[in-house]
Amino acid sequence: MEEFDKVSMIALKDQPLLYRIVECKVDGMQNSEIRDVIEEEFGIKHSLEYISSLWRNKIPNLIASAAEDEFLDWYYLNEEKGKYKRCSRCGKIKLAHNKYFSKNKTSKDGFYSICKECRNKKDENL
């Protein structure tokens, strides 16, 4: 359970609203009560259906993705030596893996030099 708490904290650290929803759900609150808490604390009014959707879809996906990141880091550091590369846009060093970099057959290492996160940000600005 401690590992789950750790991964949940990592996944939701930049999302205080989602973290608060998780806290309320763990405390046994109903969606209507959570809606009131969110409105009071964040000044945001969400429908009950949207809160339910966040709880069933977005929050589990974020936690699962963070757990996958943790596992990949552990595996390629402890079990099998992995290759790492630096994103040419953000400068972060990430595992040279399809989760972080798109494949590029013309590149020496088989991946683009810009990570998926930066490529997606660029696409959002268009």
GROMACS .gro file of N, CA and C in nm:
model
  378
    1MET      N    1   0.082  -0.119   0.000
    1MET     CA    2   0.000   0.000   0.000
    1MET      C    3   0.087   0.126   0.000
    2GLU      N    4   0.202   0.119   0.066
    2GLU     CA    5   0.291   0.234   0.068
    2GLU      C    6   0.343   0.266  -0.071
    3GLU      N    7   0.373   0.162  -0.151
    3GLU     CA    8   0.419   0.183  -0.288
    3GLU      C    9   0.309   0.251  -0.371
    4PHE      N   10   0.185   0.209  -0.351
    4PHE     CA   11   0.074   0.270  -0.423
    4PHE      C   12   0.061   0.417  -0.385
    5ASP      N   13   0.073   0.447  -0.256
    5ASP     CA   14   0.067   0.586  -0.211
    5ASP      C   15   0.178   0.668  -0.275
    6LYS      N   16   0.297   0.612  -0.282
    6LYS     CA   17   0.412   0.682  -0.340
    6LYS      C   18   0.388   0.711  -0.488
    7VAL      N   19   0.344   0.610  -0.561
    7VAL     CA   20   0.318   0.628  -0.704
    7VAL      C   21   0.204   0.726  -0.726
    8SER      N   22   0.102   0.721  -0.643
    8SER     CA   23  -0.011   0.814  -0.655
    8SER      C   24   0.035   0.957  -0.632
    9MET      N   25   0.121   0.976  -0.534
    9MET     CA   26   0.174   1.110  -0.506
    9MET      C   27   0.253   1.162  -0.626
   10ILE      N   28   0.336   1.076  -0.684
   10ILE     CA   29   0.415   1.115  -0.800
   10ILE      C   30   0.324   1.151  -0.917
   11ALA      N   31   0.223   1.069  -0.941
   11ALA     CA   32   0.133   1.090  -1.055
   11ALA      C   33   0.050   1.216  -1.042
   12LEU      N   34   0.011   1.251  -0.921
   12LEU     CA   35  -0.083   1.361  -0.902
   12LEU      C   36  -0.021   1.486  -0.840
   13LYS      N   37   0.113   1.489  -0.829
   13LYS     CA   38   0.178   1.602  -0.762
   13LYS      C   39   0.152   1.736  -0.829
   14ASP      N   40   0.136   1.735  -0.961
   14ASP     CA   41   0.111   1.859  -1.035
   14ASP      C   42  -0.037   1.884  -1.059
   15GLN      N   43  -0.122   1.802  -0.998
   15GLN     CA   44  -0.266   1.811  -1.020
   15GLN      C   45  -0.339   1.816  -0.885
   16PRO      N   46  -0.334   1.930  -0.816
   16PRO     CA   47  -0.393   1.936  -0.682
   16PRO      C   48  -0.544   1.905  -0.679
   17LEU      N   49  -0.614   1.940  -0.785
   17LEU     CA   50  -0.757   1.911  -0.790
   17LEU      C   51  -0.782   1.760  -0.789
   18LEU      N   52  -0.709   1.688  -0.874
   18LEU     CA   53  -0.726   1.543  -0.881
   18LEU      C   54  -0.681   1.476  -0.752
   19TYR      N   55  -0.574   1.527  -0.694
   19TYR     CA   56  -0.526   1.473  -0.566
   19TYR      C   57  -0.632   1.490  -0.458
   20ARG      N   58  -0.698   1.605  -0.459
   20ARG     CA   59  -0.803   1.632  -0.360
   20ARG      C   60  -0.923   1.539  -0.381
   21ILE      N   61  -0.955   1.510  -0.506
   21ILE     CA   62  -1.065   1.417  -0.534
   21ILE      C   63  -1.031   1.279  -0.477
   22VAL      N   64  -0.907   1.236  -0.495
   22VAL     CA   65  -0.864   1.106  -0.441
   22VAL      C   66  -0.876   1.107  -0.289
   23GLU      N   67  -0.830   1.214  -0.225
   23GLU     CA   68  -0.841   1.224  -0.079
   23GLU      C   69  -0.986   1.212  -0.034
   24CYS      N   70  -1.074   1.282  -0.102
   24CYS     CA   71  -1.216   1.279  -0.065
   24CYS      C   72  -1.275   1.140  -0.085
   25LYS      N   73  -1.240   1.074  -0.196
   25LYS     CA   74  -1.290   0.939  -0.222
   25LYS      C   75  -1.240   0.841  -0.117
   26VAL      N   76  -1.113   0.854  -0.079
   26VAL     CA   77  -1.057   0.766   0.024
   26VAL      C   78  -1.127   0.789   0.157
   27ASP      N   79  -1.168   0.912   0.182
   27ASP     CA   80  -1.241   0.943   0.305
   27ASP      C   81  -1.387   0.898   0.299
   28GLY      N   82  -1.430   0.844   0.184
   28GLY     CA   83  -1.565   0.789   0.171
   28GLY      C   84  -1.671   0.890   0.131
   29MET      N   85  -1.630   1.003   0.076
   29MET     CA   86  -1.727   1.105   0.038
   29MET      C   87  -1.796   1.068  -0.094
   30GLN      N   88  -1.920   1.113  -0.107
   30GLN     CA   89  -1.997   1.095  -0.229
   30GLN      C   90  -1.958   1.206  -0.328
   31ASN      N   91  -1.988   1.184  -0.456
   31ASN     CA   92  -1.954   1.283  -0.558
   31ASN      C   93  -2.018   1.419  -0.532
   32SER      N   94  -2.138   1.421  -0.478
   32SER     CA   95  -2.204   1.549  -0.449
   32SER      C   96  -2.128   1.626  -0.339
   33GLU      N   97  -2.076   1.553  -0.242
   33GLU     CA   98  -1.996   1.617  -0.136
   33GLU      C   99  -1.863   1.665  -0.193
   34ILE      N  100  -1.804   1.585  -0.281
   34ILE     CA  101  -1.677   1.622  -0.344
   34ILE      C  102  -1.695   1.747  -0.429
   35ARG      N  103  -1.808   1.754  -0.501
   35ARG     CA  104  -1.836   1.873  -0.582
   35ARG      C  105  -1.837   1.999  -0.495
   36ASP      N  106  -1.898   1.989  -0.378
   36ASP     CA  107  -1.904   2.104  -0.287
   36ASP      C  108  -1.765   2.140  -0.235
   37VAL      N  109  -1.684   2.041  -0.202
   37VAL     CA  110  -1.548   2.065  -0.154
   37VAL      C  111  -1.464   2.133  -0.262
   38ILE      N  112  -1.475   2.084  -0.386
   38ILE     CA  113  -1.398   2.142  -0.497
   38ILE      C  114  -1.440   2.286  -0.523
   39GLU      N  115  -1.570   2.310  -0.518
   39GLU     CA  116  -1.618   2.446  -0.540
   39GLU      C  117  -1.568   2.540  -0.431
   40GLU      N  118  -1.570   2.493  -0.309
   40GLU     CA  119  -1.525   2.575  -0.196
   40GLU      C  120  -1.374   2.600  -0.199
   41GLU      N  121  -1.294   2.495  -0.226
   41GLU     CA  122  -1.149   2.507  -0.219
   41GLU      C  123  -1.085   2.562  -0.346
   42PHE      N  124  -1.140   2.527  -0.463
   42PHE     CA  125  -1.078   2.566  -0.589
   42PHE      C  126  -1.159   2.668  -0.668
   43GLY      N  127  -1.284   2.689  -0.628
   43GLY     CA  128  -1.369   2.782  -0.701
   43GLY      C  129  -1.411   2.729  -0.837
   44ILE      N  130  -1.410   2.596  -0.850
   44ILE     CA  131  -1.446   2.531  -0.977
   44ILE      C  132  -1.572   2.450  -0.957
   45LYS      N  133  -1.663   2.462  -1.052
   45LYS     CA  134  -1.789   2.388  -1.042
   45LYS      C  135  -1.790   2.280  -1.151
   46HIS      N  136  -1.783   2.153  -1.109
   46HIS     CA  137  -1.788   2.040  -1.202
   46HIS      C  138  -1.917   1.962  -1.178
   47SER      N  139  -1.964   1.896  -1.285
   47SER     CA  140  -2.083   1.813  -1.272
   47SER      C  141  -2.045   1.683  -1.201
   48LEU      N  142  -2.144   1.616  -1.147
   48LEU     CA  143  -2.122   1.488  -1.081
   48LEU      C  144  -2.067   1.385  -1.179
   49GLU      N  145  -2.116   1.392  -1.304
   49GLU     CA  146  -2.069   1.299  -1.407
   49GLU      C  147  -1.921   1.321  -1.438
   50TYR      N  148  -1.879   1.447  -1.441
   50TYR     CA  149  -1.739   1.477  -1.471
   50TYR      C  150  -1.648   1.428  -1.358
   51ILE      N  151  -1.689   1.449  -1.234
   51ILE     CA  152  -1.611   1.401  -1.120
   51ILE      C  153  -1.601   1.249  -1.124
   52SER      N  154  -1.711   1.184  -1.157
   52SER     CA  155  -1.711   1.038  -1.168
   52SER      C  156  -1.618   0.993  -1.280
   53SER      N  157  -1.619   1.063  -1.392
   53SER     CA  158  -1.531   1.031  -1.505
   53SER      C  159  -1.385   1.047  -1.467
   54LEU      N  160  -1.353   1.153  -1.396
   54LEU     CA  161  -1.215   1.172  -1.349
   54LEU      C  162  -1.171   1.055  -1.261
   55TRP      N  163  -1.260   1.015  -1.170
   55TRP     CA  164  -1.229   0.907  -1.077
   55TRP      C  165  -1.214   0.772  -1.148
   56ARG      N  166  -1.296   0.747  -1.248
   56ARG     CA  167  -1.293   0.617  -1.318
   56ARG      C  168  -1.191   0.611  -1.430
   57ASN      N  169  -1.158   0.725  -1.492
   57ASN     CA  170  -1.074   0.722  -1.612
   57ASN      C  171  -0.940   0.795  -1.595
   58LYS      N  172  -0.945   0.925  -1.577
   58LYS     CA  173  -0.822   1.004  -1.580
   58LYS      C  174  -0.728   0.971  -1.464
   59ILE      N  175  -0.778   0.966  -1.343
   59ILE     CA  176  -0.693   0.940  -1.227
   59ILE      C  177  -0.626   0.804  -1.235
   60PRO      N  178  -0.699   0.695  -1.265
   60PRO     CA  179  -0.632   0.565  -1.278
   60PRO      C  180  -0.528   0.563  -1.390
   61ASN      N  181  -0.556   0.631  -1.501
   61ASN     CA  182  -0.460   0.634  -1.612
   61ASN      C  183  -0.332   0.708  -1.572
   62LEU      N  184  -0.344   0.817  -1.500
   62LEU     CA  185  -0.225   0.890  -1.453
   62LEU      C  186  -0.143   0.805  -1.356
   63ILE      N  187  -0.211   0.737  -1.265
   63ILE     CA  188  -0.141   0.652  -1.168
   63ILE      C  189  -0.074   0.534  -1.238
   64ALA      N  190  -0.144   0.473  -1.333
   64ALA     CA  191  -0.086   0.360  -1.408
   64ALA      C  192   0.035   0.404  -1.488
   65SER      N  193   0.029   0.520  -1.548
   65SER     CA  194   0.142   0.571  -1.626
   65SER      C  195   0.263   0.598  -1.536
   66ALA      N  196   0.238   0.655  -1.418
   66ALA     CA  197   0.347   0.679  -1.323
   66ALA      C  198   0.406   0.548  -1.274
   67ALA      N  199   0.322   0.447  -1.252
   67ALA     CA  200   0.371   0.316  -1.210
   67ALA      C  201   0.456   0.253  -1.321
   68GLU      N  202   0.413   0.269  -1.445
   68GLU     CA  203   0.492   0.218  -1.558
   68GLU      C  204   0.627   0.288  -1.565
   69ASP      N  205   0.629   0.419  -1.546
   69ASP     CA  206   0.756   0.494  -1.544
   69ASP      C  207   0.849   0.440  -1.436
   70GLU      N  208   0.794   0.421  -1.317
   70GLU     CA  209   0.874   0.369  -1.205
   70GLU      C  210   0.929   0.231  -1.239
   71PHE      N  211   0.846   0.145  -1.296
   71PHE     CA  212   0.891   0.010  -1.330
   71PHE      C  213   0.999   0.013  -1.436
   72LEU      N  214   0.980   0.094  -1.541
   72LEU     CA  215   1.080   0.101  -1.648
   72LEU      C  216   1.214   0.151  -1.593
   73ASP      N  217   1.208   0.254  -1.509
   73ASP     CA  218   1.332   0.303  -1.448
   73ASP      C  219   1.399   0.193  -1.366
   74TRP      N  220   1.323   0.125  -1.283
   74TRP     CA  221   1.380   0.018  -1.201
   74TRP      C  222   1.437  -0.093  -1.289
   75TYR      N  223   1.361  -0.136  -1.389
   75TYR     CA  224   1.402  -0.249  -1.472
   75TYR      C  225   1.531  -0.218  -1.548
   76TYR      N  226   1.536  -0.101  -1.612
   76TYR     CA  227   1.652  -0.069  -1.695
   76TYR      C  228   1.772  -0.019  -1.614
   77LEU      N  229   1.754   0.003  -1.486
   77LEU     CA  230   1.867   0.035  -1.399
   77LEU      C  231   1.917  -0.088  -1.325
   78ASN      N  232   1.828  -0.183  -1.292
   78ASN     CA  233   1.865  -0.296  -1.208
   78ASN      C  234   1.873  -0.430  -1.280
   79GLU      N  235   1.786  -0.454  -1.376
   79GLU     CA  236   1.779  -0.585  -1.440
   79GLU      C  237   1.854  -0.590  -1.572
   80GLU      N  238   1.829  -0.493  -1.654
   80GLU     CA  239   1.889  -0.489  -1.787
   80GLU      C  240   1.938  -0.347  -1.811
   81LYS      N  241   2.062  -0.335  -1.854
   81LYS     CA  242   2.117  -0.202  -1.875
   81LYS      C  243   2.044  -0.133  -1.990
   82GLY      N  244   1.981  -0.021  -1.961
   82GLY     CA  245   1.907   0.054  -2.062
   82GLY      C  246   1.990   0.170  -2.114
   83LYS      N  247   1.949   0.220  -2.228
   83LYS     CA  248   2.016   0.336  -2.287
   83LYS      C  249   1.931   0.459  -2.258
   84TYR      N  250   1.997   0.565  -2.227
   84TYR     CA  251   1.930   0.690  -2.198
   84TYR      C  252   1.974   0.794  -2.298
   85LYS      N  253   1.887   0.892  -2.323
   85LYS     CA  254   1.924   1.000  -2.413
   85LYS      C  255   1.862   1.130  -2.365
   86ARG      N  256   1.921   1.239  -2.408
   86ARG     CA  257   1.876   1.372  -2.369
   86ARG      C  258   1.785   1.428  -2.479
   87CYS      N  259   1.672   1.480  -2.438
   87CYS     CA  260   1.582   1.545  -2.533
   87CYS      C  261   1.648   1.675  -2.579
   88SER      N  262   1.652   1.697  -2.710
   88SER     CA  263   1.718   1.816  -2.762
   88SER      C  264   1.637   1.943  -2.739
   89ARG      N  265   1.511   1.931  -2.700
   89ARG     CA  266   1.431   2.050  -2.676
   89ARG      C  267   1.427   2.087  -2.527
   90CYS      N  268   1.386   1.993  -2.441
   90CYS     CA  269   1.372   2.026  -2.297
   90CYS      C  270   1.500   1.998  -2.218
   91GLY      N  271   1.588   1.915  -2.274
   91GLY     CA  272   1.715   1.885  -2.207
   91GLY      C  273   1.707   1.777  -2.101
   92LYS      N  274   1.589   1.719  -2.079
   92LYS     CA  275   1.575   1.614  -1.979
   92LYS      C  276   1.634   1.484  -2.032
   93ILE      N  277   1.697   1.409  -1.942
   93ILE     CA  278   1.749   1.278  -1.978
   93ILE      C  279   1.642   1.175  -1.949
   94LYS      N  280   1.607   1.099  -2.053
   94LYS     CA  281   1.500   1.000  -2.042
   94LYS      C  282   1.547   0.869  -2.102
   95LEU      N  283   1.482   0.762  -2.061
   95LEU     CA  284   1.510   0.631  -2.116
   95LEU      C  285   1.480   0.630  -2.266
   96ALA      N  286   1.572   0.577  -2.344
   96ALA     CA  287   1.550   0.565  -2.488
   96ALA      C  288   1.454   0.448  -2.509
   97HIS      N  289   1.328   0.476  -2.497
   97HIS     CA  290   1.221   0.376  -2.501
   97HIS      C  291   1.103   0.437  -2.574
   98ASN      N  292   1.022   0.353  -2.636
   98ASN     CA  293   0.908   0.401  -2.713
   98ASN      C  294   0.807   0.479  -2.630
   99LYS      N  295   0.807   0.463  -2.500
   99LYS     CA  296   0.715   0.540  -2.414
   99LYS      C  297   0.754   0.688  -2.412
  100TYR      N  298   0.882   0.717  -2.427
  100TYR     CA  299   0.931   0.855  -2.413
  100TYR      C  300   0.972   0.919  -2.545
  101PHE      N  301   1.019   0.840  -2.642
  101PHE     CA  302   1.064   0.892  -2.771
  101PHE      C  303   0.997   0.813  -2.884
  102SER      N  304   0.953   0.883  -2.987
  102SER     CA  305   0.897   0.816  -3.104
  102SER      C  306   1.009   0.749  -3.183
  103LYS      N  307   0.973   0.641  -3.250
  103LYS     CA  308   1.071   0.569  -3.330
  103LYS      C  309   1.105   0.646  -3.457
  104ASN      N  310   1.233   0.635  -3.496
  104ASN     CA  311   1.281   0.700  -3.617
  104ASN      C  312   1.388   0.609  -3.677
  105LYS      N  313   1.354   0.542  -3.786
  105LYS     CA  314   1.445   0.445  -3.846
  105LYS      C  315   1.574   0.508  -3.899
  106THR      N  316   1.571   0.636  -3.932
  106THR     CA  317   1.690   0.700  -3.989
  106THR      C  318   1.790   0.745  -3.882
  107SER      N  319   1.748   0.746  -3.756
  107SER     CA  320   1.836   0.787  -3.648
  107SER      C  321   1.927   0.672  -3.606
  108LYS      N  322   2.046   0.707  -3.557
  108LYS     CA  323   2.143   0.604  -3.517
  108LYS      C  324   2.089   0.515  -3.405
  109ASP      N  325   2.022   0.575  -3.307
  109ASP     CA  326   1.969   0.495  -3.195
  109ASP      C  327   1.825   0.449  -3.217
  110GLY      N  328   1.763   0.489  -3.328
  110GLY     CA  329   1.629   0.444  -3.361
  110GLY      C  330   1.516   0.529  -3.306
  111PHE      N  331   1.550   0.643  -3.244
  111PHE     CA  332   1.447   0.731  -3.186
  111PHE      C  333   1.471   0.875  -3.229
  112TYR      N  334   1.364   0.954  -3.232
  112TYR     CA  335   1.377   1.098  -3.258
  112TYR      C  336   1.456   1.164  -3.146
  113SER      N  337   1.512   1.281  -3.173
  113SER     CA  338   1.592   1.351  -3.072
  113SER      C  339   1.505   1.431  -2.976
  114ILE      N  340   1.379   1.454  -3.014
  114ILE     CA  341   1.286   1.529  -2.928
  114ILE      C  342   1.189   1.430  -2.866
  115CYS      N  343   1.171   1.438  -2.734
  115CYS     CA  344   1.083   1.344  -2.663
  115CYS      C  345   0.937   1.366  -2.703
  116LYS      N  346   0.855   1.266  -2.677
  116LYS     CA  347   0.713   1.272  -2.712
  116LYS      C  348   0.643   1.388  -2.641
  117GLU      N  349   0.682   1.413  -2.516
  117GLU     CA  350   0.619   1.521  -2.440
  117GLU      C  351   0.640   1.655  -2.509
  118CYS      N  352   0.762   1.682  -2.553
  118CYS     CA  353   0.791   1.808  -2.623
  118CYS      C  354   0.725   1.813  -2.760
  119ARG      N  355   0.724   1.700  -2.831
  119ARG     CA  356   0.660   1.696  -2.962
  119ARG      C  357   0.510   1.722  -2.948
  120ASN      N  358   0.448   1.670  -2.843
  120ASN     CA  359   0.305   1.694  -2.821
  120ASN      C  360   0.279   1.839  -2.785
  121LYS      N  361   0.367   1.900  -2.705
  121LYS     CA  362   0.351   2.042  -2.672
  121LYS      C  363   0.358   2.128  -2.796
  122LYS      N  364   0.450   2.094  -2.887
  122LYS     CA  365   0.464   2.169  -3.011
  122LYS      C  366   0.336   2.158  -3.091
  123ASP      N  367   0.278   2.037  -3.099
  123ASP     CA  368   0.155   2.017  -3.174
  123ASP      C  369   0.039   2.095  -3.114
  124GLU      N  370   0.037   2.112  -2.982
  124GLU     CA  371  -0.071   2.184  -2.914
  124GLU      C  372  -0.066   2.333  -2.949
  125ASN      N  373   0.055   2.385  -2.974
  125ASN     CA  374   0.071   2.529  -3.002
  125ASN      C  375   0.033   2.566  -3.144
  126LEU      N  376   0.011   2.468  -3.230
  126LEU     CA  377  -0.023   2.498  -3.371
  126LEU      C  378  -0.166   2.540  -3.385
   0.00000   0.00000   0.00000
